[in-house]
PDB file of C-alpha atoms in Angstrom:
ATOM      1  CA  MET A   1      53.201  40.269 101.526  1.00 48.00           C
ATOM      2  CA  ALA A   2      54.415  37.000 102.625  1.00 47.00           C
ATOM      3  CA  THR A   3      52.098  34.450 104.139  1.00 49.00           C
ATOM      4  CA  THR A   4      52.298  33.249 107.785  1.00 49.00           C
ATOM      5  CA  SER A   5      52.225  29.791 109.033  1.00 47.00           C
ATOM      6  CA  LYS A   6      51.075  28.773 112.552  1.00 47.00           C
ATOM      7  CA  SER A   7      51.622  25.587 114.476  1.00 47.00           C
ATOM      8  CA  ALA A   8      51.640  24.585 118.070  1.00 49.00           C
ATOM      9  CA  ASN A   9      55.437  24.445 117.875  1.00 51.00           C
ATOM     10  CA  THR A  10      56.606  27.095 115.491  1.00 52.00           C
ATOM     11  CA  ALA A  11      56.244  30.771 115.365  1.00 52.00           C
ATOM     12  CA  PRO A  12      55.044  32.839 112.388  1.00 57.00           C
ATOM     13  CA  THR A  13      57.439  32.953 109.250  1.00 54.00           C
ATOM     14  CA  ARG A  14      58.346  36.799 107.900  1.00 61.00           C
ATOM     15  CA  ASN A  15      58.825  35.188 104.408  1.00 62.00           C
ATOM     16  CA  LYS A  16      58.146  32.223 102.224  1.00 69.00           C
ATOM     17  CA  ARG A  17      60.234  29.836 103.676  1.00 68.00           C
ATOM     18  CA  ARG A  18      59.031  27.255 106.014  1.00 66.00           C
ATOM     19  CA  PRO A  19      59.472  28.027 109.730  1.00 67.00           C
ATOM     20  CA  ALA A  20      62.460  26.614 111.588  1.00 66.00           C
ATOM     21  CA  ARG A  21      62.338  23.148 113.580  1.00 67.00           C
ATOM     22  CA  GLY A  22      62.682  22.961 117.092  1.00 61.00           C
ATOM     23  CA  GLY A  23      61.264  26.671 118.089  1.00 60.00           C
ATOM     24  CA  ALA A  24      63.843  28.469 120.165  1.00 59.00           C
ATOM     25  CA  GLY A  25      66.274  25.630 120.709  1.00 57.00           C
ATOM     26  CA  ALA A  26      66.898  23.303 123.462  1.00 56.00           C
ATOM     27  CA  GLY A  27      66.937  24.595 127.049  1.00 63.00           C
ATOM     28  CA  LEU A  28      70.309  24.481 129.078  1.00 58.00           C
ATOM     29  CA  THR A  29      70.428  22.151 131.875  1.00 55.00           C
ATOM     30  CA  ASP A  30      71.572  23.267 135.587  1.00 57.00           C
ATOM     31  CA  GLU A  31      75.064  21.879 134.894  1.00 52.00           C
ATOM     32  CA  GLN A  32      75.256  23.699 131.760  1.00 51.00           C
ATOM     33  CA  ASN A  33      74.164  27.017 133.570  1.00 55.00           C
ATOM     34  CA  ALA A  34      76.651  26.616 136.590  1.00 55.00           C
ATOM     35  CA  GLU A  35      79.255  28.950 135.025  1.00 61.00           C
ATOM     36  CA  ASN A  36      79.722  31.537 137.400  1.00 67.00           C
ATOM     37  CA  GLY A  37      81.449  33.893 135.067  1.00 80.00           C
ATOM     38  CA  PHE A  38      80.147  37.436 133.830  1.00 87.00           C
ATOM     39  CA  ILE A  39      76.793  37.523 131.943  1.00 93.00           C
ATOM     40  CA  ALA A  40      76.003  40.099 129.423  1.00 94.00           C
ATOM     41  CA  SER A  41      72.933  42.331 130.377  1.00 95.00           C
ATOM     42  CA  GLU A  42      70.240  42.610 127.826  1.00 97.00           C
ATOM     43  CA  SER A  43      71.634  46.086 126.855  1.00 97.00           C
ATOM     44  CA  LEU A  44      75.214  44.774 126.129  1.00 97.00           C
ATOM     45  CA  SER A  45      73.730  41.739 124.199  1.00 97.00           C
ATOM     46  CA  GLU A  46      71.727  44.181 122.046  1.00 98.00           C
ATOM     47  CA  ASN A  47      74.662  46.267 121.471  1.00 98.00           C
ATOM     48  CA  LEU A  48      77.090  43.597 120.173  1.00 98.00           C
ATOM     49  CA  GLN A  49      74.081  42.317 118.214  1.00 98.00           C
ATOM     50  CA  LYS A  50      73.864  45.724 116.612  1.00 98.00           C
ATOM     51  CA  VAL A  51      77.486  45.091 115.378  1.00 98.00           C
ATOM     52  CA  LEU A  52      77.204  41.665 114.688  1.00 98.00           C
ATOM     53  CA  VAL A  53      74.387  42.226 112.145  1.00 98.00           C
ATOM     54  CA  ASP A  54      76.237  44.844 110.282  1.00 98.00           C
ATOM     55  CA  LEU A  55      79.354  43.140 109.822  1.00 98.00           C
ATOM     56  CA  ILE A  56      77.775  39.989 108.536  1.00 98.00           C
ATOM     57  CA  GLU A  57      75.716  42.183 106.215  1.00 98.00           C
ATOM     58  CA  LEU A  58      79.212  43.936 105.068  1.00 98.00           C
ATOM     59  CA  SER A  59      80.690  40.703 104.288  1.00 98.00           C
ATOM     60  CA  ILE A  60      77.633  39.468 102.207  1.00 98.00           C
ATOM     61  CA  GLN A  61      77.630  42.987 100.564  1.00 98.00           C
ATOM     62  CA  GLY A  62      81.055  42.985  99.993  1.00 98.00           C
ATOM     63  CA  LYS A  63      80.767  39.455  98.008  1.00 98.00           C
ATOM     64  CA  GLN A  64      78.031  41.014  96.057  1.00 98.00           C
ATOM     65  CA  ALA A  65      80.523  43.905  94.925  1.00 98.00           C
ATOM     66  CA  HIS A  66      83.120  41.456  94.427  1.00 98.00           C
ATOM     67  CA  TRP A  67      81.300  39.535  91.995  1.00 97.00           C
ATOM     68  CA  ASN A  68      79.619  42.232  89.928  1.00 98.00           C
ATOM     69  CA  VAL A  69      82.447  44.925  89.882  1.00 98.00           C
ATOM     70  CA  VAL A  70      83.563  45.676  86.532  1.00 98.00           C
ATOM     71  CA  GLY A  71      85.829  48.459  84.675  1.00 97.00           C
ATOM     72  CA  HIS A  72      89.042  50.201  85.463  1.00 95.00           C
ATOM     73  CA  ASN A  73      91.260  49.031  87.985  1.00 94.00           C
ATOM     74  CA  PHE A  74      89.010  45.830  87.995  1.00 96.00           C
ATOM     75  CA  ARG A  75      91.602  43.406  89.690  1.00 96.00           C
ATOM     76  CA  ASP A  76      93.029  45.489  92.333  1.00 96.00           C
ATOM     77  CA  THR A  77      89.218  46.546  93.321  1.00 97.00           C
ATOM     78  CA  HIS A  78      88.104  42.862  93.273  1.00 97.00           C
ATOM     79  CA  LEU A  79      91.009  41.800  95.250  1.00 97.00           C
ATOM     80  CA  GLN A  80      90.516  44.616  97.760  1.00 97.00           C
ATOM     81  CA  LEU A  81      86.905  43.654  98.596  1.00 98.00           C
ATOM     82  CA  ASP A  82      88.260  39.933  99.612  1.00 98.00           C
ATOM     83  CA  GLU A  83      90.398  41.994 102.201  1.00 98.00           C
ATOM     84  CA  ILE A  84      87.015  43.282 103.399  1.00 98.00           C
ATOM     85  CA  ILE A  85      84.904  40.357 103.192  1.00 98.00           C
ATOM     86  CA  GLU A  86      87.612  38.343 105.184  1.00 98.00           C
ATOM     87  CA  ALA A  87      87.973  41.016 108.102  1.00 98.00           C
ATOM     88  CA  ALA A  88      84.343  41.458 108.262  1.00 98.00           C
ATOM     89  CA  ARG A  89      83.800  37.665 108.620  1.00 98.00           C
ATOM     90  CA  GLU A  90      86.713  37.100 111.049  1.00 98.00           C
ATOM     91  CA  PHE A  91      84.941  40.158 113.079  1.00 98.00           C
ATOM     92  CA  SER A  92      81.624  38.811 113.046  1.00 98.00           C
ATOM     93  CA  ASP A  93      82.839  35.493 114.415  1.00 98.00           C
ATOM     94  CA  THR A  94      84.969  37.245 117.169  1.00 98.00           C
ATOM     95  CA  VAL A  95      81.845  39.090 118.237  1.00 98.00           C
ATOM     96  CA  ALA A  96      79.347  36.161 118.078  1.00 98.00           C
ATOM     97  CA  GLU A  97      81.923  33.714 120.048  1.00 98.00           C
ATOM     98  CA  ARG A  98      82.159  36.812 122.337  1.00 97.00           C
ATOM     99  CA  MET A  99      78.600  37.310 122.875  1.00 97.00           C
ATOM    100  CA  ARG A 100      78.517  33.228 123.771  1.00 95.00           C
ATOM    101  CA  ALA A 101      81.471  33.435 126.366  1.00 95.00           C
ATOM    102  CA  LEU A 102      78.966  35.989 128.058  1.00 96.00           C
ATOM    103  CA  HIS A 103      76.035  33.640 127.437  1.00 94.00           C
ATOM    104  CA  ALA A 104      74.418  35.888 125.110  1.00 96.00           C
ATOM    105  CA  LEU A 105      72.853  34.484 122.033  1.00 97.00           C
ATOM    106  CA  PRO A 106      74.220  35.711 118.504  1.00 98.00           C
ATOM    107  CA  ASP A 107      71.490  35.815 115.787  1.00 98.00           C
ATOM    108  CA  GLY A 108      72.985  35.620 112.354  1.00 98.00           C
ATOM    109  CA  ARG A 109      70.002  34.515 110.637  1.00 98.00           C
ATOM    110  CA  SER A 110      69.485  35.863 107.134  1.00 97.00           C
ATOM    111  CA  ASP A 111      65.991  37.358 108.123  1.00 97.00           C
ATOM    112  CA  THR A 112      67.499  38.975 111.160  1.00 98.00           C
ATOM    113  CA  ILE A 113      70.388  40.833 109.205  1.00 98.00           C
ATOM    114  CA  ALA A 114      67.947  41.815 106.731  1.00 97.00           C
ATOM    115  CA  GLU A 115      65.391  43.766 108.933  1.00 97.00           C
ATOM    116  CA  THR A 116      67.788  44.816 111.473  1.00 98.00           C
ATOM    117  CA  THR A 117      71.361  45.952 109.590  1.00 98.00           C
ATOM    118  CA  THR A 118      71.983  49.712 109.457  1.00 97.00           C
ATOM    119  CA  LEU A 119      73.787  49.352 105.838  1.00 98.00           C
ATOM    120  CA  PRO A 120      71.621  50.393 102.843  1.00 97.00           C
ATOM    121  CA  GLU A 121      70.755  47.910 100.277  1.00 97.00           C
ATOM    122  CA  PHE A 122      73.474  47.092  97.736  1.00 98.00           C
ATOM    123  CA  PRO A 123      72.452  47.373  94.275  1.00 98.00           C
ATOM    124  CA  GLN A 124      71.880  44.840  91.900  1.00 97.00           C
ATOM    125  CA  GLY A 125      73.843  44.085  88.692  1.00 97.00           C
ATOM    126  CA  GLU A 126      77.044  44.901  87.138  1.00 98.00           C
ATOM    127  CA  LEU A 127      78.636  48.059  88.726  1.00 98.00           C
ATOM    128  CA  ASP A 128      81.531  50.239  87.845  1.00 98.00           C
ATOM    129  CA  THR A 129      84.677  50.050  89.997  1.00 97.00           C
ATOM    130  CA  ALA A 130      84.504  53.940  90.670  1.00 97.00           C
ATOM    131  CA  GLU A 131      80.910  53.307  92.202  1.00 98.00           C
ATOM    132  CA  VAL A 132      81.568  50.420  93.802  1.00 98.00           C
ATOM    133  CA  VAL A 133      84.467  52.200  95.715  1.00 98.00           C
ATOM    134  CA  ASP A 134      81.982  54.701  96.949  1.00 98.00           C
ATOM    135  CA  LEU A 135      79.321  52.125  97.709  1.00 98.00           C
ATOM    136  CA  VAL A 136      81.713  50.008  99.838  1.00 98.00           C
ATOM    137  CA  THR A 137      83.172  52.978 101.612  1.00 98.00           C
ATOM    138  CA  GLU A 138      80.013  54.247 102.540  1.00 98.00           C
ATOM    139  CA  ARG A 139      79.283  50.532 104.248  1.00 98.00           C
ATOM    140  CA  LEU A 140      82.375  50.445 105.976  1.00 98.00           C
ATOM    141  CA  GLU A 141      81.636  53.715 107.513  1.00 98.00           C
ATOM    142  CA  ALA A 142      78.446  52.451 108.483  1.00 98.00           C
ATOM    143  CA  THR A 143      79.613  49.586 110.225  1.00 98.00           C
ATOM    144  CA  VAL A 144      82.357  51.980 111.954  1.00 98.00           C
ATOM    145  CA  GLY A 145      79.199  54.249 113.122  1.00 98.00           C
ATOM    146  CA  THR A 146      77.486  51.348 114.420  1.00 98.00           C
ATOM    147  CA  CYS A 147      80.683  50.337 116.619  1.00 98.00           C
ATOM    148  CA  ARG A 148      81.001  54.116 117.693  1.00 98.00           C
ATOM    149  CA  ASP A 149      77.315  54.426 118.742  1.00 98.00           C
ATOM    150  CA  VAL A 150      77.502  51.259 121.023  1.00 98.00           C
ATOM    151  CA  HIS A 151      81.240  51.598 122.123  1.00 98.00           C
ATOM    152  CA  ASP A 152      80.717  53.704 125.165  1.00 98.00           C
ATOM    153  CA  ASP A 153      77.858  51.678 126.621  1.00 98.00           C
ATOM    154  CA  VAL A 154      79.682  48.397 125.763  1.00 98.00           C
ATOM    155  CA  ASP A 155      82.970  49.806 127.500  1.00 98.00           C
ATOM    156  CA  ASP A 156      80.825  51.027 130.573  1.00 97.00           C
ATOM    157  CA  GLU A 157      79.868  47.557 131.225  1.00 97.00           C
ATOM    158  CA  ASP A 158      82.384  44.852 129.471  1.00 97.00           C
ATOM    159  CA  PRO A 159      85.691  46.481 128.472  1.00 97.00           C
ATOM    160  CA  THR A 160      87.111  43.296 127.160  1.00 97.00           C
ATOM    161  CA  SER A 161      84.158  43.477 124.721  1.00 98.00           C
ATOM    162  CA  ALA A 162      85.105  47.233 124.042  1.00 98.00           C
ATOM    163  CA  ASP A 163      88.570  45.843 123.364  1.00 98.00           C
ATOM    164  CA  ILE A 164      87.191  43.867 120.324  1.00 98.00           C
ATOM    165  CA  LEU A 165      85.489  46.853 119.017  1.00 98.00           C
ATOM    166  CA  HIS A 166      88.833  48.819 119.074  1.00 98.00           C
ATOM    167  CA  SER A 167      90.251  46.244 116.803  1.00 98.00           C
ATOM    168  CA  ILE A 168      87.158  46.284 114.564  1.00 98.00           C
ATOM    169  CA  LEU A 169      87.632  50.188 114.426  1.00 98.00           C
ATOM    170  CA  GLU A 170      90.949  50.279 113.672  1.00 98.00           C
ATOM    171  CA  ARG A 171      90.851  48.050 111.019  1.00 98.00           C
ATOM    172  CA  LEU A 172      87.655  49.026 109.082  1.00 98.00           C
ATOM    173  CA  GLU A 173      88.640  52.898 109.331  1.00 98.00           C
ATOM    174  CA  GLN A 174      91.939  51.538 107.497  1.00 98.00           C
ATOM    175  CA  LEU A 175      90.186  49.895 105.145  1.00 98.00           C
ATOM    176  CA  ALA A 176      87.644  52.600 104.356  1.00 98.00           C
ATOM    177  CA  TRP A 177      90.435  54.892 103.824  1.00 97.00           C
ATOM    178  CA  MET A 178      92.306  52.546 101.517  1.00 97.00           C
ATOM    179  CA  VAL A 179      89.025  52.011  99.496  1.00 97.00           C
ATOM    180  CA  SER A 180      88.154  55.485  99.384  1.00 97.00           C
ATOM    181  CA  ALA A 181      91.583  56.653  98.219  1.00 96.00           C
ATOM    182  CA  GLU A 182      90.889  54.861  94.657  1.00 93.00           C
ATOM    183  CA  ASN A 183      88.429  57.811  93.898  1.00 93.00           C
ATOM    184  CA  ARG A 184      90.160  60.770  95.615  1.00 89.00           C
ATOM    185  CA  LYS A 185      92.324  63.383  93.848  1.00 87.00           C
ATOM    186  CA  PRO A 186      95.150  64.848  95.572  1.00 88.00           C
ATOM    187  CA  GLY A 187      94.626  68.309  97.477  1.00 86.00           C
ATOM    188  CA  ALA A 188      95.563  71.605  96.302  1.00 86.00           C
ATOM    189  CA  ARG A 189      99.239  72.311  97.386  1.00 83.00           C
TER     190      ARG A 189
END
């Protein structure tokens, strides 16, 4: 078990790294809080955070697969993983920036991602392309599942954020179909 350290200005760490300096960050001035725009509720913030962590984890796991895939159709799989990584990174940035626009605080720290993602851990080492196809499809579908799980609650509070989820769903479902097709056989005629 990792040791924890405490001091007057820091919270306990969850791993062996030193705690972050500065605590929870600088407070905002009255002038900085003067915007009169829409402010996300705690529920909306939490739902967008769930999507954010799965997108970040998808990009990290996609990179792990990208580096370690071997076998038949290596190059095509390797390049297709780049598409997934790029989409996940762009979407995570869009979600995080939407959260900030709504005065919510996105948390993309590695500890937070590891503790809260719904994606299963990705295996270590070289993996055959067929296995990577199945593993990546599973992770794409898990991320889609998170988007669908929070969608209705997000839409009830903020249709603009729900529109972002629509874009994510459309692209990730397309990628899941395209990736999974690599291992499929034609149906009976």
